[in-house]
Amino acid sequence: MELFHFKRDIPFMKYGKLTTFISLLTFVMAVFFLFTKGLNFSVEFTGGTVMEVQYSKPAEINKVRQDLNVLNLGEVQVQALGSNRHVMIRLPNKEGTTSATLSNQVMNILKKDDPQVSLRQVEFIGPQVGDELVQNGLIALSLVIIGIIMYLSVRFEWRFAVSAIIANMHDVIIILGCFAFFQWEFSLTVLAGILAVLGYSVNESVVVFDRIRENFRKGSMRNKSVPEIIDNAITATMGRTAITHGSTEAMVLAMLIFGGSALHGFSLALTIGIVFGIYSSVLVASPLLVMFGLSRENIAKPQKAKEEAVV
């Protein structure tokens, strides 16, 4: 099934150097923001107090956030648990204030609107737990990257593996750079979104790489240059890309708009990742194949003519 069909191949590789330069520029900017501004880690990483409260009537989540701003704690997370009667509140650490004191201050503020609000559970997350989460997150990210490299090296060839992993890391750094620049909160759900983007992006790269490999083995492509073969492969997959990525992006945008605060970080990371995943698979990974010297001999090695038996 194709949404549209191109009669001529789009000359993507003609602009390969330009798109690679743009990618390098955005990559450097993202790294710059990561080092200068840093990530705005959530309570799971930095430690803090997690409270679960129950209201007698549905609570207004936005009003609860505004009421708690008087504590001057910085980023306070408030989200509904199933219904607006049960609310979870995540509070960052406050120097010189214990978790018990902080929870009492919160309850005093909440009871001004609803005297019947009750505290169901309070939990303190220490900084050491946050350090463990950072380490485990980096380990998970590293294992995913190693697995992708091994998979692509076995299925294709080292040039494909290196190109794909550079493109995927480009996506990850861009997402992290956006979160650093806008100081969006970086939580465990955002980390889950980044890991999902890695798998999603490599899937798009594999589809394009498969078509490139098929083109090298086609007799009709024998007189075509490497850039022309890659252009044909990318153009042939554009219809599939529009359908799959368009439908996925529509679903992710629905989560971003209507999913509430619980899904906001996850859907935001996916929204950015899907867009840059398409861009990197087409305009980063493919030009890198040309730069790394991909040729017909690397994929479709010429078969040696069998010597005829002497009678």
Short mmCIF file of C-alpha atoms in Angstrom, two decimals:
data_model
loop_
_atom_site.label_atom_id
_atom_site.label_comp_id
_atom_site.label_asym_id
_atom_site.label_seq_id
_atom_site.Cartn_x
_atom_site.Cartn_y
_atom_site.Cartn_z
CA MET A 1 0.00 0.00 0.00
CA GLU A 2 1.37 3.41 -1.01
CA LEU A 3 -0.06 6.80 -0.13
CA PHE A 4 1.66 8.38 -3.11
CA HIS A 5 4.12 7.35 -5.78
CA PHE A 6 6.99 9.37 -7.23
CA LYS A 7 7.71 9.05 -10.93
CA ARG A 8 11.28 10.30 -10.47
CA ASP A 9 13.75 9.72 -7.71
CA ILE A 10 14.25 12.60 -5.28
CA PRO A 11 17.96 13.62 -5.28
CA PHE A 12 18.49 13.39 -1.51
CA MET A 13 22.22 12.68 -1.81
CA LYS A 14 22.69 15.87 -3.83
CA TYR A 15 22.13 17.75 -0.59
CA GLY A 16 23.93 15.21 1.58
CA LYS A 17 26.77 17.53 2.61
CA LEU A 18 24.34 20.32 3.47
CA THR A 19 22.08 18.10 5.60
CA THR A 20 25.10 16.55 7.32
CA PHE A 21 26.38 20.05 8.16
CA ILE A 22 22.95 21.03 9.54
CA SER A 23 22.89 17.84 11.61
CA LEU A 24 26.38 18.51 12.94
CA LEU A 25 25.39 22.07 13.84
CA THR A 26 22.25 20.99 15.71
CA PHE A 27 24.24 18.23 17.43
CA VAL A 28 26.87 20.72 18.65
CA MET A 29 24.15 23.11 19.86
CA ALA A 30 22.42 20.29 21.75
CA VAL A 31 25.69 19.28 23.42
CA PHE A 32 26.35 22.94 24.29
CA PHE A 33 22.97 23.29 26.02
CA LEU A 34 23.50 20.00 27.86
CA PHE A 35 26.80 21.25 29.29
CA THR A 36 25.73 24.86 29.99
CA LYS A 37 22.13 24.42 31.18
CA GLY A 38 22.03 20.75 32.06
CA LEU A 39 18.95 18.57 32.43
CA ASN A 40 16.16 19.47 34.81
CA PHE A 41 15.98 16.14 36.63
CA SER A 42 12.73 15.11 38.31
CA VAL A 43 12.27 13.91 41.87
CA GLU A 44 13.04 10.31 40.85
CA PHE A 45 16.61 11.33 40.03
CA THR A 46 17.28 14.12 42.55
CA GLY A 47 15.35 12.75 45.52
CA GLY A 48 12.39 14.32 47.27
CA THR A 49 8.99 13.64 48.82
CA VAL A 50 6.14 11.76 47.14
CA MET A 51 2.65 12.20 48.61
CA GLU A 52 -0.64 10.53 47.76
CA VAL A 53 -3.72 12.41 48.91
CA GLN A 54 -7.45 11.72 48.62
CA TYR A 55 -10.13 14.38 48.07
CA SER A 56 -13.80 14.14 48.99
CA LYS A 57 -14.67 15.59 45.58
CA PRO A 58 -12.76 15.80 42.25
CA ALA A 59 -9.79 18.11 42.66
CA GLU A 60 -8.69 20.79 40.20
CA ILE A 61 -5.14 19.68 39.36
CA ASN A 62 -4.01 23.05 37.99
CA LYS A 63 -5.29 24.87 41.07
CA VAL A 64 -3.44 22.44 43.34
CA ARG A 65 -0.21 23.23 41.47
CA GLN A 66 -0.81 26.96 41.83
CA ASP A 67 -1.57 26.64 45.55
CA LEU A 68 1.65 24.72 46.19
CA ASN A 69 3.78 27.34 44.43
CA VAL A 70 3.74 29.39 47.65
CA LEU A 71 6.22 26.86 49.09
CA ASN A 72 8.85 28.04 46.54
CA LEU A 73 10.11 24.50 45.96
CA GLY A 74 10.58 24.84 42.22
CA GLU A 75 9.05 22.20 39.95
CA VAL A 76 6.15 20.49 41.77
CA GLN A 77 4.51 17.54 40.00
CA VAL A 78 0.79 17.02 40.55
CA GLN A 79 -1.05 14.28 38.72
CA ALA A 80 -4.33 12.39 39.10
CA LEU A 81 -4.26 8.67 39.89
CA GLY A 82 -7.12 7.18 37.93
CA SER A 83 -9.61 9.82 39.05
CA ASN A 84 -9.24 13.39 40.29
CA ARG A 85 -10.13 12.26 43.79
CA HIS A 86 -6.76 10.57 44.19
CA VAL A 87 -3.79 12.85 43.54
CA MET A 88 -0.05 12.20 43.62
CA ILE A 89 2.28 15.09 44.50
CA ARG A 90 6.03 14.99 43.95
CA LEU A 91 8.07 17.59 45.80
CA PRO A 92 11.80 18.27 45.43
CA ASN A 93 14.06 18.43 48.47
CA LYS A 94 14.19 21.66 50.42
CA GLU A 95 17.32 22.42 52.38
CA GLY A 96 16.71 22.53 56.13
CA THR A 97 13.22 21.03 55.84
CA THR A 98 12.43 17.40 56.64
CA SER A 99 10.02 15.28 54.64
CA ALA A 100 7.54 15.21 57.54
CA THR A 101 7.55 19.00 57.88
CA LEU A 102 7.14 19.44 54.15
CA SER A 103 4.18 17.05 53.96
CA ASN A 104 2.50 18.87 56.86
CA GLN A 105 2.92 22.20 55.07
CA VAL A 106 1.38 20.73 51.92
CA MET A 107 -1.60 19.29 53.81
CA ASN A 108 -2.24 22.63 55.53
CA ILE A 109 -2.37 24.33 52.12
CA LEU A 110 -4.64 21.69 50.59
CA LYS A 111 -7.09 21.72 53.51
CA LYS A 112 -7.83 25.39 52.91
CA ASP A 113 -9.79 24.37 49.80
CA ASP A 114 -11.05 20.99 50.98
CA PRO A 115 -10.96 20.39 54.77
CA GLN A 116 -11.76 16.70 54.21
CA VAL A 117 -8.66 15.98 52.11
CA SER A 118 -6.65 13.14 53.65
CA LEU A 119 -3.09 11.91 53.36
CA ARG A 120 -3.03 8.30 52.19
CA GLN A 121 0.72 7.80 51.81
CA VAL A 122 3.97 9.75 52.04
CA GLU A 123 7.34 8.50 50.87
CA PHE A 124 10.80 10.03 50.96
CA ILE A 125 13.21 9.34 48.06
CA GLY A 126 16.84 9.84 49.03
CA PRO A 127 19.53 11.24 46.70
CA GLN A 128 21.28 7.85 46.61
CA VAL A 129 18.22 6.36 44.91
CA GLY A 130 18.50 9.05 42.25
CA ASP A 131 22.16 8.19 41.69
CA GLU A 132 21.23 4.54 41.19
CA LEU A 133 18.54 5.51 38.69
CA VAL A 134 21.04 7.62 36.71
CA GLN A 135 23.51 4.73 36.61
CA ASN A 136 20.84 2.19 35.65
CA GLY A 137 19.51 4.55 32.97
CA LEU A 138 22.97 4.96 31.44
CA ILE A 139 23.49 1.18 31.55
CA ALA A 140 20.15 0.61 29.80
CA LEU A 141 21.01 3.18 27.13
CA SER A 142 24.46 1.65 26.58
CA LEU A 143 23.05 -1.89 26.28
CA VAL A 144 20.50 -0.74 23.70
CA ILE A 145 23.25 0.95 21.65
CA ILE A 146 25.52 -2.11 21.81
CA GLY A 147 22.63 -4.37 20.79
CA ILE A 148 21.83 -2.14 17.79
CA ILE A 149 25.47 -2.14 16.66
CA MET A 150 25.72 -5.94 16.91
CA TYR A 151 22.41 -6.47 15.10
CA LEU A 152 23.22 -4.15 12.20
CA SER A 153 26.79 -5.45 11.88
CA VAL A 154 25.48 -9.02 11.51
CA ARG A 155 22.55 -8.20 9.24
CA PHE A 156 24.29 -5.67 7.00
CA GLU A 157 27.86 -4.44 7.02
CA TRP A 158 29.98 -2.28 9.33
CA ARG A 159 29.33 0.89 7.29
CA PHE A 160 25.60 0.47 7.83
CA ALA A 161 26.06 -0.21 11.54
CA VAL A 162 28.25 2.85 12.13
CA SER A 163 25.98 5.11 10.05
CA ALA A 164 22.86 3.95 11.88
CA ILE A 165 24.31 4.32 15.36
CA ILE A 166 25.60 7.82 14.58
CA ALA A 167 22.14 8.76 13.29
CA ASN A 168 20.44 7.23 16.35
CA MET A 169 22.78 8.97 18.78
CA HIS A 170 22.05 12.18 16.85
CA ASP A 171 18.36 11.69 17.70
CA VAL A 172 19.06 11.01 21.38
CA ILE A 173 21.33 14.05 21.80
CA ILE A 174 18.82 16.30 20.01
CA ILE A 175 16.04 15.18 22.39
CA LEU A 176 18.27 15.73 25.43
CA GLY A 177 19.34 19.11 24.03
CA CYS A 178 15.71 20.20 23.65
CA PHE A 179 14.96 19.19 27.25
CA ALA A 180 18.06 21.07 28.43
CA PHE A 181 17.32 24.22 26.40
CA PHE A 182 13.67 24.53 27.45
CA GLN A 183 14.39 23.11 30.94
CA TRP A 184 11.59 20.59 30.58
CA GLU A 185 11.56 18.09 33.41
CA PHE A 186 13.56 14.93 32.72
CA SER A 187 11.85 11.98 34.41
CA LEU A 188 11.83 8.19 34.10
CA THR A 189 9.01 8.40 31.54
CA VAL A 190 11.19 10.64 29.37
CA LEU A 191 14.01 8.09 29.61
CA ALA A 192 11.54 5.40 28.52
CA GLY A 193 10.56 7.60 25.58
CA ILE A 194 14.20 8.00 24.52
CA LEU A 195 14.74 4.22 24.60
CA ALA A 196 11.58 3.82 22.50
CA VAL A 197 12.90 6.39 20.01
CA LEU A 198 16.12 4.40 19.64
CA GLY A 199 14.20 1.31 18.60
CA TYR A 200 11.82 3.27 16.40
CA SER A 201 14.62 5.13 14.64
CA VAL A 202 16.69 2.02 13.95
CA ASN A 203 13.60 0.37 12.46
CA GLU A 204 13.35 3.17 9.89
CA SER A 205 17.07 2.88 9.14
CA VAL A 206 16.73 -0.89 8.61
CA VAL A 207 13.88 -0.37 6.12
CA VAL A 208 15.96 2.10 4.09
CA PHE A 209 19.11 -0.06 4.34
CA ASP A 210 17.20 -3.14 3.16
CA ARG A 211 16.02 -1.29 0.06
CA ILE A 212 19.55 0.01 -0.60
CA ARG A 213 20.94 -3.53 -0.41
CA GLU A 214 18.22 -4.82 -2.74
CA ASN A 215 18.99 -2.07 -5.25
CA PHE A 216 22.67 -3.00 -5.35
CA ARG A 217 21.69 -6.53 -6.33
CA LYS A 218 19.21 -5.53 -9.02
CA GLY A 219 20.35 -5.83 -12.59
CA SER A 220 18.41 -2.68 -13.55
CA MET A 221 20.60 -0.68 -11.13
CA ARG A 222 23.89 -1.98 -12.47
CA ASN A 223 24.77 1.24 -14.30
CA LYS A 224 23.61 3.53 -11.50
CA SER A 225 26.01 5.33 -9.17
CA VAL A 226 25.92 4.79 -5.40
CA PRO A 227 24.12 8.13 -4.69
CA GLU A 228 21.53 7.32 -7.37
CA ILE A 229 20.93 3.87 -5.87
CA ILE A 230 20.43 5.39 -2.41
CA ASP A 231 18.11 8.10 -3.79
CA ASN A 232 15.97 5.42 -5.43
CA ALA A 233 15.82 3.40 -2.20
CA ILE A 234 14.75 6.38 -0.09
CA THR A 235 12.19 7.55 -2.66
CA ALA A 236 10.70 4.04 -2.86
CA THR A 237 10.12 3.99 0.91
CA MET A 238 8.62 7.48 1.17
CA GLY A 239 5.03 6.23 0.88
CA ARG A 240 5.55 3.67 3.65
CA THR A 241 7.28 6.31 5.78
CA ALA A 242 4.41 8.77 5.39
CA ILE A 243 1.82 6.18 6.46
CA THR A 244 3.64 4.60 9.41
CA HIS A 245 5.25 7.72 10.86
CA GLY A 246 2.21 9.90 10.16
CA SER A 247 -0.14 7.56 12.04
CA THR A 248 2.34 7.10 14.89
CA GLU A 249 2.92 10.83 15.21
CA ALA A 250 -0.83 11.46 15.27
CA MET A 251 -1.23 8.99 18.15
CA VAL A 252 1.73 10.50 20.06
CA LEU A 253 0.37 14.03 19.57
CA ALA A 254 -2.97 12.86 20.96
CA MET A 255 -1.15 11.59 24.06
CA LEU A 256 0.75 14.87 24.32
CA ILE A 257 -2.40 17.01 24.12
CA PHE A 258 -4.92 14.87 26.00
CA GLY A 259 -2.75 12.50 28.06
CA GLY A 260 -2.18 14.87 30.95
CA SER A 261 0.96 15.37 33.01
CA ALA A 262 1.54 11.64 33.55
CA LEU A 263 2.21 11.06 29.84
CA HIS A 264 3.52 14.52 28.94
CA GLY A 265 7.26 13.80 29.19
CA PHE A 266 7.00 10.44 27.45
CA SER A 267 4.90 11.76 24.55
CA LEU A 268 7.03 14.91 24.21
CA ALA A 269 10.22 12.85 23.85
CA LEU A 270 8.51 10.62 21.27
CA THR A 271 7.13 13.61 19.34
CA ILE A 272 10.60 15.09 18.92
CA GLY A 273 12.22 11.69 18.39
CA ILE A 274 9.91 10.55 15.59
CA VAL A 275 10.48 13.74 13.59
CA PHE A 276 14.24 13.59 13.95
CA GLY A 277 14.19 9.81 13.49
CA ILE A 278 12.82 10.25 9.96
CA TYR A 279 15.29 13.05 9.29
CA SER A 280 18.31 11.12 10.55
CA SER A 281 17.46 7.89 8.72
CA VAL A 282 17.14 9.71 5.41
CA LEU A 283 19.45 12.70 5.66
CA VAL A 284 22.08 11.57 8.16
CA ALA A 285 22.57 7.80 7.94
CA SER A 286 22.33 7.60 4.13
CA PRO A 287 24.87 10.39 3.36
CA LEU A 288 27.24 8.79 5.87
CA LEU A 289 27.17 5.59 3.79
CA VAL A 290 28.54 7.57 0.84
CA MET A 291 31.16 9.25 3.03
CA PHE A 292 32.30 5.88 4.37
CA GLY A 293 32.90 4.66 0.82
CA LEU A 294 30.00 2.27 0.29
CA SER A 295 30.30 0.49 -3.06
CA ARG A 296 28.70 -2.37 -4.93
CA GLU A 297 31.60 -4.64 -3.98
CA ASN A 298 30.82 -4.15 -0.28
CA ILE A 299 27.37 -5.69 -0.67
CA ALA A 300 27.07 -7.62 -3.92
CA LYS A 301 30.47 -9.19 -4.24
CA PRO A 302 31.17 -10.37 -7.80
CA GLN A 303 31.08 -14.10 -8.16
CA LYS A 304 34.11 -15.77 -9.61
CA ALA A 305 33.50 -17.59 -12.86
CA LYS A 306 33.67 -21.33 -12.43
CA GLU A 307 36.49 -22.97 -14.35
CA GLU A 308 35.26 -25.45 -16.94
CA ALA A 309 36.39 -29.00 -16.40
CA VAL A 310 38.98 -30.17 -18.89
CA VAL A 311 37.82 -33.30 -20.67
#
